[in-house]
Short mmCIF file of C-alpha atoms and ligand atoms in Angstrom, two decimals:
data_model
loop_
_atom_site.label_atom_id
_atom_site.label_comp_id
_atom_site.label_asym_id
_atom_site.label_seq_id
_atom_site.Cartn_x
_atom_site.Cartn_y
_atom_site.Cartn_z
CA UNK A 259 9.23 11.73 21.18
CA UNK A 260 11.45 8.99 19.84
CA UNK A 261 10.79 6.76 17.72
CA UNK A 262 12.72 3.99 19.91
CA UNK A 263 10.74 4.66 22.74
CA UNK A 264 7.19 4.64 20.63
CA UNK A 265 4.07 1.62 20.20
CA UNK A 266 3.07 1.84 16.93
CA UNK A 267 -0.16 0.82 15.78
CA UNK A 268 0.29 -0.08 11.90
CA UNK A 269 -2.92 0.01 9.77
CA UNK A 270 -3.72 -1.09 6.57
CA UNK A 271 -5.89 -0.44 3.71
CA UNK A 272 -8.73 1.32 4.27
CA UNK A 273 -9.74 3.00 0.46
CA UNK A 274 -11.89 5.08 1.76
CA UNK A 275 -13.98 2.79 4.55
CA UNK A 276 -14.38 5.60 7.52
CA UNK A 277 -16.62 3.56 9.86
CA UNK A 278 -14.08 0.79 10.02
CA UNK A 279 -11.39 3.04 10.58
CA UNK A 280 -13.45 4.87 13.06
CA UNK A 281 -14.43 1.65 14.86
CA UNK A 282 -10.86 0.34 14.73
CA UNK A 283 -9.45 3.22 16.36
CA UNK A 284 -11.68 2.79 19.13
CA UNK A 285 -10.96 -0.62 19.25
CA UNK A 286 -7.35 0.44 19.52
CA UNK A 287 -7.69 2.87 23.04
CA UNK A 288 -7.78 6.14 20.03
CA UNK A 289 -10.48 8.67 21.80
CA UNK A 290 -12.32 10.91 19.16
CA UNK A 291 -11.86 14.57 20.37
CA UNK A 292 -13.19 16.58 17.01
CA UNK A 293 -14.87 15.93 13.81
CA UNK A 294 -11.64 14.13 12.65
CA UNK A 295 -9.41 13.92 15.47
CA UNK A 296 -8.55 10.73 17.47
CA UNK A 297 -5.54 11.38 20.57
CA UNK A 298 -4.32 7.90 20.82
CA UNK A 299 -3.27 6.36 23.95
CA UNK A 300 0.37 7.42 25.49
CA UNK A 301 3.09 6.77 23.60
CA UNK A 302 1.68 5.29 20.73
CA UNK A 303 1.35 6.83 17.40
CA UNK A 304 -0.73 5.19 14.19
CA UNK A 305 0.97 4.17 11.31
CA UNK A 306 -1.22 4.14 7.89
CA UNK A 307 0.37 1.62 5.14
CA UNK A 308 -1.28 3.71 1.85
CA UNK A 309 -4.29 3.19 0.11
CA UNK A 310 -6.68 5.49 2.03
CA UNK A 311 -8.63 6.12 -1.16
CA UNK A 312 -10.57 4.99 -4.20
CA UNK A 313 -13.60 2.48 -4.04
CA UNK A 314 -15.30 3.56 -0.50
CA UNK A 315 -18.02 5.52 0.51
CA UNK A 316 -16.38 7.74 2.64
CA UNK A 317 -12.69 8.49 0.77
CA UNK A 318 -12.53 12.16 1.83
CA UNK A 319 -13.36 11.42 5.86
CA UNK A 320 -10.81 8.96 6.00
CA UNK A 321 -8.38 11.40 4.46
CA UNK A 322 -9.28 14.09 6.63
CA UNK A 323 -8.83 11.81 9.58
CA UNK A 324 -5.13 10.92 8.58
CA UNK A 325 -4.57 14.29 7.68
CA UNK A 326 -5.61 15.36 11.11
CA UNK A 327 -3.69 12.74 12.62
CA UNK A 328 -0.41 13.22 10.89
CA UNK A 329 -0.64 17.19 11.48
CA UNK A 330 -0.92 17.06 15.04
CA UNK A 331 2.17 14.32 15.55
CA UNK A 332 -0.57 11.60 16.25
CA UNK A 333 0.26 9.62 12.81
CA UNK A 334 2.81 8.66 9.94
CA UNK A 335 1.55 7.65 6.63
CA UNK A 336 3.11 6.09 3.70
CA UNK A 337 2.32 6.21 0.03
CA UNK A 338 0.36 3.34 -1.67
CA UNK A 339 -0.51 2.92 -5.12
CA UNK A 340 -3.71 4.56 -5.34
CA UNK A 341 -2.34 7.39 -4.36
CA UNK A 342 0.83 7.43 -6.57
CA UNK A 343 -1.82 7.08 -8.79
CA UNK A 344 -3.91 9.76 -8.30
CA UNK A 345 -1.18 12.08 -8.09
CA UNK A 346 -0.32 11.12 -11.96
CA UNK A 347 -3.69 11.29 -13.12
CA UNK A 348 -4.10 15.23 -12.91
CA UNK A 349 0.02 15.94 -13.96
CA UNK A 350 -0.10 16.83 -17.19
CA UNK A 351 2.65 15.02 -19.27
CA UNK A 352 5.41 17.75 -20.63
CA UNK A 353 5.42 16.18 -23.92
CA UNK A 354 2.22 15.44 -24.90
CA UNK A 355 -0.37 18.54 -24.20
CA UNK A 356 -3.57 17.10 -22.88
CA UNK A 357 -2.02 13.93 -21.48
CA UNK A 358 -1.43 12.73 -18.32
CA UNK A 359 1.52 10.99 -16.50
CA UNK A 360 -1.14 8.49 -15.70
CA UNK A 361 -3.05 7.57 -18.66
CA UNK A 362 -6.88 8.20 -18.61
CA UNK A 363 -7.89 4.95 -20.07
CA UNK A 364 -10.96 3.21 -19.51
CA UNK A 365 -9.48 0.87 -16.30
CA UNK A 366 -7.80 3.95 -14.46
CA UNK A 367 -10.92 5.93 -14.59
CA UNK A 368 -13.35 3.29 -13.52
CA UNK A 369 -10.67 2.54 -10.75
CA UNK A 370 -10.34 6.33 -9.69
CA UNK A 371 -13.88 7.32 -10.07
CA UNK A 372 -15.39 7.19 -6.65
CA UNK A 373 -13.08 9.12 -5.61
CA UNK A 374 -13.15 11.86 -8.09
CA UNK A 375 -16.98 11.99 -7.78
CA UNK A 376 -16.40 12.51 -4.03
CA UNK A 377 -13.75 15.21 -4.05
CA UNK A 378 -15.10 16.76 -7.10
CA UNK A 379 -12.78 16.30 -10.06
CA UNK A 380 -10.74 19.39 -10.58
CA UNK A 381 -11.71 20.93 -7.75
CA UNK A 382 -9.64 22.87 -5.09
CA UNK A 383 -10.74 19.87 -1.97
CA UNK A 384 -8.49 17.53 -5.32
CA UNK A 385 -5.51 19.80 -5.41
CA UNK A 386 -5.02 20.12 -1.96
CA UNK A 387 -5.38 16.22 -1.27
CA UNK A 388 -2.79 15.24 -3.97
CA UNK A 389 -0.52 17.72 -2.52
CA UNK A 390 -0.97 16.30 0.39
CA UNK A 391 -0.22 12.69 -1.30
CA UNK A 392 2.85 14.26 -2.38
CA UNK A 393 4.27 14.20 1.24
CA UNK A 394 3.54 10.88 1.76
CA UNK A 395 6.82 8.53 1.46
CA UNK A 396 6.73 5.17 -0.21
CA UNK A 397 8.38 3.47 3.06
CA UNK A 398 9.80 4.28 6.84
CA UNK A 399 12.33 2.99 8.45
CA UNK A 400 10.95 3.33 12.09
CA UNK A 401 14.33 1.82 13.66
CA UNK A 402 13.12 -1.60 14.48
CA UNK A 403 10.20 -2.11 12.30
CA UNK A 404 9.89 -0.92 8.87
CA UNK A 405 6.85 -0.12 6.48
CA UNK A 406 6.01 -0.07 2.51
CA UNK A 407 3.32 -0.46 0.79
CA UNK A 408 3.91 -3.65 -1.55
CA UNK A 409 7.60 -4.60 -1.49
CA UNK A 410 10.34 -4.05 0.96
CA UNK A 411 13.08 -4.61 -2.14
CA UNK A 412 16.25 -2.83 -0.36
CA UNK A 413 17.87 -1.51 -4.02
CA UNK A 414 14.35 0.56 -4.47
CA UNK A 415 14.61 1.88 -1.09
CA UNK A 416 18.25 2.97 -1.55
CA UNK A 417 17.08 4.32 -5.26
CA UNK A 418 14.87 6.66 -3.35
CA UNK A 419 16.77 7.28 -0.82
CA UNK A 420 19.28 9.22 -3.28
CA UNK A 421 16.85 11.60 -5.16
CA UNK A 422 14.00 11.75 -2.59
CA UNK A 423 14.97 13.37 0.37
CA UNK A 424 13.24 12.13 3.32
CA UNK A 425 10.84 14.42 4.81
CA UNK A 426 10.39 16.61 2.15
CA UNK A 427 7.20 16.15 -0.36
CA UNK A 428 7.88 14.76 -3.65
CA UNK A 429 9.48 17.18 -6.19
CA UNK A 430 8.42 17.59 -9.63
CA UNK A 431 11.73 15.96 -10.89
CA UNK A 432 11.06 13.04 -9.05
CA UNK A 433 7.44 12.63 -9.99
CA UNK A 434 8.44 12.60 -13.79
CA UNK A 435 10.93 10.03 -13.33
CA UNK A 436 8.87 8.17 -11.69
CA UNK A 437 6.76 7.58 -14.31
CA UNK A 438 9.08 7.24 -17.00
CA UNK A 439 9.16 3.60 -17.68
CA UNK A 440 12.56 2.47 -17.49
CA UNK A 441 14.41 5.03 -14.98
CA UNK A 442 15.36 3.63 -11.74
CA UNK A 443 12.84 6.09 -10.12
CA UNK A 444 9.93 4.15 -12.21
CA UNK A 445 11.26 0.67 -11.06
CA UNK A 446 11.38 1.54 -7.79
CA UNK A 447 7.89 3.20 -7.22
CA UNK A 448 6.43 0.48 -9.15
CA UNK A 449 8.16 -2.58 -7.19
CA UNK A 450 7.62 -0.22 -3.80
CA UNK A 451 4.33 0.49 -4.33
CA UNK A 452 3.22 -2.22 -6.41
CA UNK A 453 5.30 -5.47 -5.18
CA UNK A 454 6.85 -8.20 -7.64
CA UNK A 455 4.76 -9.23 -10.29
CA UNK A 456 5.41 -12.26 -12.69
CA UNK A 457 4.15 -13.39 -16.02
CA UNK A 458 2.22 -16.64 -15.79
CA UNK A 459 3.20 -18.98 -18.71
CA UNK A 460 1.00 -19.27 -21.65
CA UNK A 461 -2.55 -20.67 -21.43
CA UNK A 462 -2.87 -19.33 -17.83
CA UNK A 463 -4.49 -16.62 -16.41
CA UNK A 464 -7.38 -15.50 -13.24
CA UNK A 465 -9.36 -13.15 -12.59
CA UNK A 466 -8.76 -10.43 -9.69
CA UNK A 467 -10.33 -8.51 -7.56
CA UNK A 468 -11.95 -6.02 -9.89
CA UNK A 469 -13.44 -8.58 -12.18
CA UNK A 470 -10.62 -8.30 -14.88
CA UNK A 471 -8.50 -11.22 -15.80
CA UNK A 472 -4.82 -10.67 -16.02
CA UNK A 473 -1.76 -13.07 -16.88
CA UNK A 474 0.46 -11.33 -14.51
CA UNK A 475 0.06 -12.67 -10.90
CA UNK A 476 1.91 -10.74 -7.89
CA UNK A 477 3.83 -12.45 -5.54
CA UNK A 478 4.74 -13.39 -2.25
CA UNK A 479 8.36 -11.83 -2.83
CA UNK A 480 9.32 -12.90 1.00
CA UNK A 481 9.18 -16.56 0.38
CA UNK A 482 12.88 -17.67 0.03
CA UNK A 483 12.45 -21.88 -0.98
CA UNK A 484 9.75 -20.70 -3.73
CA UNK A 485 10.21 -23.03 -6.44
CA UNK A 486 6.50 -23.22 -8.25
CA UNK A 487 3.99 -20.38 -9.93
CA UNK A 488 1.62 -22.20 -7.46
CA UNK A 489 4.09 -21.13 -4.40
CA UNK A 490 4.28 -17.66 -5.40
CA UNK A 491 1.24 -16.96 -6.88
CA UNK A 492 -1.06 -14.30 -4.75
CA UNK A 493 -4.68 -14.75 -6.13
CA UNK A 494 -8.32 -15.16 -4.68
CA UNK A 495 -8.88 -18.33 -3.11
CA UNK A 496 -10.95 -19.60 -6.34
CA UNK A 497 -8.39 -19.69 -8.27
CA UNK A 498 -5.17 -20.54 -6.64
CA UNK A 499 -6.12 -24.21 -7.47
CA UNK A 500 -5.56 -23.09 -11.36
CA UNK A 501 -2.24 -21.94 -10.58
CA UNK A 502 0.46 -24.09 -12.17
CA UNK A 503 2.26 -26.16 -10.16
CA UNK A 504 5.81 -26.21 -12.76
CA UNK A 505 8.49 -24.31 -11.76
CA UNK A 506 8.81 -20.70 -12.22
CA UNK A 507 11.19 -19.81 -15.33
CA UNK A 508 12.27 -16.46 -14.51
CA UNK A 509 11.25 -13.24 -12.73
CA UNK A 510 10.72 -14.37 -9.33
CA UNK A 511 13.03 -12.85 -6.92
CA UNK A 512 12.90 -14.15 -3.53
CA UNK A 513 13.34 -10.69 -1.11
CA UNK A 514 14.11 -12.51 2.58
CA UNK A 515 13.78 -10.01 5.45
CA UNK A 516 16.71 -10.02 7.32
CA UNK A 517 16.66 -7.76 10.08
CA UNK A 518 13.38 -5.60 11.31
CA UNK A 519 10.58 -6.84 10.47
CA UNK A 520 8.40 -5.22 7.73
CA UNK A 521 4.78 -4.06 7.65
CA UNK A 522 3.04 -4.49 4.41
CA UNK A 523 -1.04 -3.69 3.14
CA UNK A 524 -1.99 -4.39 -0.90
CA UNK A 525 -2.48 -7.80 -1.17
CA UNK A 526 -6.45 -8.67 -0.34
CA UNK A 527 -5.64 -10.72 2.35
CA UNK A 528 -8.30 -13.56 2.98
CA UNK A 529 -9.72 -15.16 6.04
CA UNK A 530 -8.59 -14.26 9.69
CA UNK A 531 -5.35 -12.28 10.02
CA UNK A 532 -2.39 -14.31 10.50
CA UNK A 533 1.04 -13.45 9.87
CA UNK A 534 3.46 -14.36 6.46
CA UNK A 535 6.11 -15.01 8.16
CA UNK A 536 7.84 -14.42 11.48
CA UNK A 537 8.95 -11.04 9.82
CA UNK A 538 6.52 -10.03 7.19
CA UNK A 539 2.91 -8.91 8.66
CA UNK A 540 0.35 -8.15 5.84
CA UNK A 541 -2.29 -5.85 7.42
CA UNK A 542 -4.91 -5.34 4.02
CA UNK A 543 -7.63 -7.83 4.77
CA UNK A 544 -9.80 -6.69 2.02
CA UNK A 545 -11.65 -3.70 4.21
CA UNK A 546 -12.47 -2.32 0.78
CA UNK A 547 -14.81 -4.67 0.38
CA UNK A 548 -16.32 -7.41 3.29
CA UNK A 549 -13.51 -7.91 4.81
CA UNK A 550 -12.65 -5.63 8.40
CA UNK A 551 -9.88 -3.39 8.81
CA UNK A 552 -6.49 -4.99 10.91
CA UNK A 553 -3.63 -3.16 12.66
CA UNK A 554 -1.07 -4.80 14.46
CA UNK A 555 0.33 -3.16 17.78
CA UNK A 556 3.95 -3.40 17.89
CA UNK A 557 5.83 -2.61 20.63
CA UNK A 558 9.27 -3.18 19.44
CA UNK A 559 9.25 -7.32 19.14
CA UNK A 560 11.43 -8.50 16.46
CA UNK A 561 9.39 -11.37 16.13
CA UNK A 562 5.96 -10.79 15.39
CA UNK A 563 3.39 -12.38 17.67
CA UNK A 564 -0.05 -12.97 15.96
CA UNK A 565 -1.82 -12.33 18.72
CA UNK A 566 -1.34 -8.54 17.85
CA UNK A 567 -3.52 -8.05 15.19
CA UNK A 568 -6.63 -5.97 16.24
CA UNK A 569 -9.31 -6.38 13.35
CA UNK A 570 -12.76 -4.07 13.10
CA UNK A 571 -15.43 -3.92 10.60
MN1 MN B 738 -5.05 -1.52 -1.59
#
């Protein structure tokens, strides 16, 4: 099948939340023929934007689900940060014996423990699902609509591009860049994966999602006439009213979408799904915690029409 001639359904976070995936692909015309197998309609294929893991009940379902889905032609799935993480968390680090790629401090444990109590830490059901992460790319070009993570920041794309071929799963070359701070490979992951973050000035700071306050806010990297901390800032509700309103001194770096438009999850999206921006649909509405779990059906519009977005849970 071509890709030109293909509906995709795009779907976003779902860290580990298998009834709302369940329900959503029922919403979306999917019919459940095995434990973990849903046909979708004809010609339409799913689209998961990362994150299928940590925090949820249910983190192994929903990655048997995908699994099953991408095996059988029915789905494409791109990498999100969890799962970048998780693959550095058990690689050992060459140069220090006993350390990992991804450090084992107190945050990244408590973030990745759910799902290491689920999977069994160490066991073979954890080997065989961060291989499987491994073949996961951090973005698609799907020829008229395109999908990361985070941040669609073209220079990233192009950096992996060059050393990750596509189709293949990530090689241990690549994976070691990737978190060596500094190489292009790190920047990229990070900003693909991760989006645009900035440093708040002094004095300010919030507290996210997890309960831990941080001075570094991420961004809404599409907005092009972004002048203020306030304008950029992407924080809960509560606390956007502490963001300052001066103007931002440096690190911002407005990323417009020219061209296709782009399908991003990560950001604990609040409220009822709307859309960024003509061009820019974020599809995480917080399913990882109250909030449901969105797709959007595209069939090939270059301007997205809100009316798309299918929401469950
Ligand atoms: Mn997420």
């Amino acid at each position: 099948m071509k890709a030109d001639s293909m509906g995709f359904d795009f779907i976003g976070d779902i860290h580990g939340q298998a009834g709302k995936l369940q329900a959503l692909l029922h919403k979306l015309g999917y019919v459940e023929t095995g434990k973990t197998m849903w046909i979708p309609p004809q010609g339409r294929q799913a689209v998961f934007l990362g994150d299928l893991i940590d925090r949820g009940p249910e983190q192994v379902k929903v990655v048997n689900i995908v699994r099953s889905m991408i095996d059988s032609g029915n789905a494409l799935s791109i990498m999100g940060n969890h799962e970048f993480n998780a693959i550095g968390y058990v690689t050992e680090r060459a140069e220090v014996p006993g350390g990992f790629l991804r450090r084992h401090s107190d945050n990244n444990v408590a973030q990745h423990a759910e799902f290491l109590k689920q999977v069994g830490e160490g066991s073979e059901l954890h080997r065989d699902m961060v291989t499987c992460f491994r073949t996961l790319p951090p973005f698609l070009d799907l020829g008229g609509a395109r999908v990361v993570h985070a941040w669609w920041h073209q220079p990233f794309v192009d950096v992996v591009k060059r050393s990750w071929p596509a189709g293949t799963s990530m090689s241990e070359e690549f994976l070691r860049a990737a978190y060596d701070k500094g190489s292009a490979e790190f920047e990229a992951m990070e900003g693909l994966t991760k989006g645009l973050e900035i440093t708040l000035p002094d004095g300010y700071s919030f507290v996210d999602h997890s309960g831990k306050e941080r001075t570094e806010v991420r961004t809404r990297w599409w907005m092009e006439d972004a002048r203020t901390y306030r304008d950029v800032a992407i924080v809960g509700s509560e606390h956007e009213h502490r963001m300052p309103e001066t103007d931002i001194v440096d690190g911002y770096l407005a990323t417009p979408v020219i061209g296709s438009p782009v399908f991003i999850g990560h950001y604990w999206m609040e409220g009822l799904p709307r859309l960024l921006s003509p061009k820019v649909a974020c599809l995480d509405w917080s399913a990882a915690k109250a909030g449901p779990l969105v797709a959007y059906r595209w069939d090939g519009e270059q301007e997205l029409d809100a009316g798309r977005f299918v929401a469950a849970g």
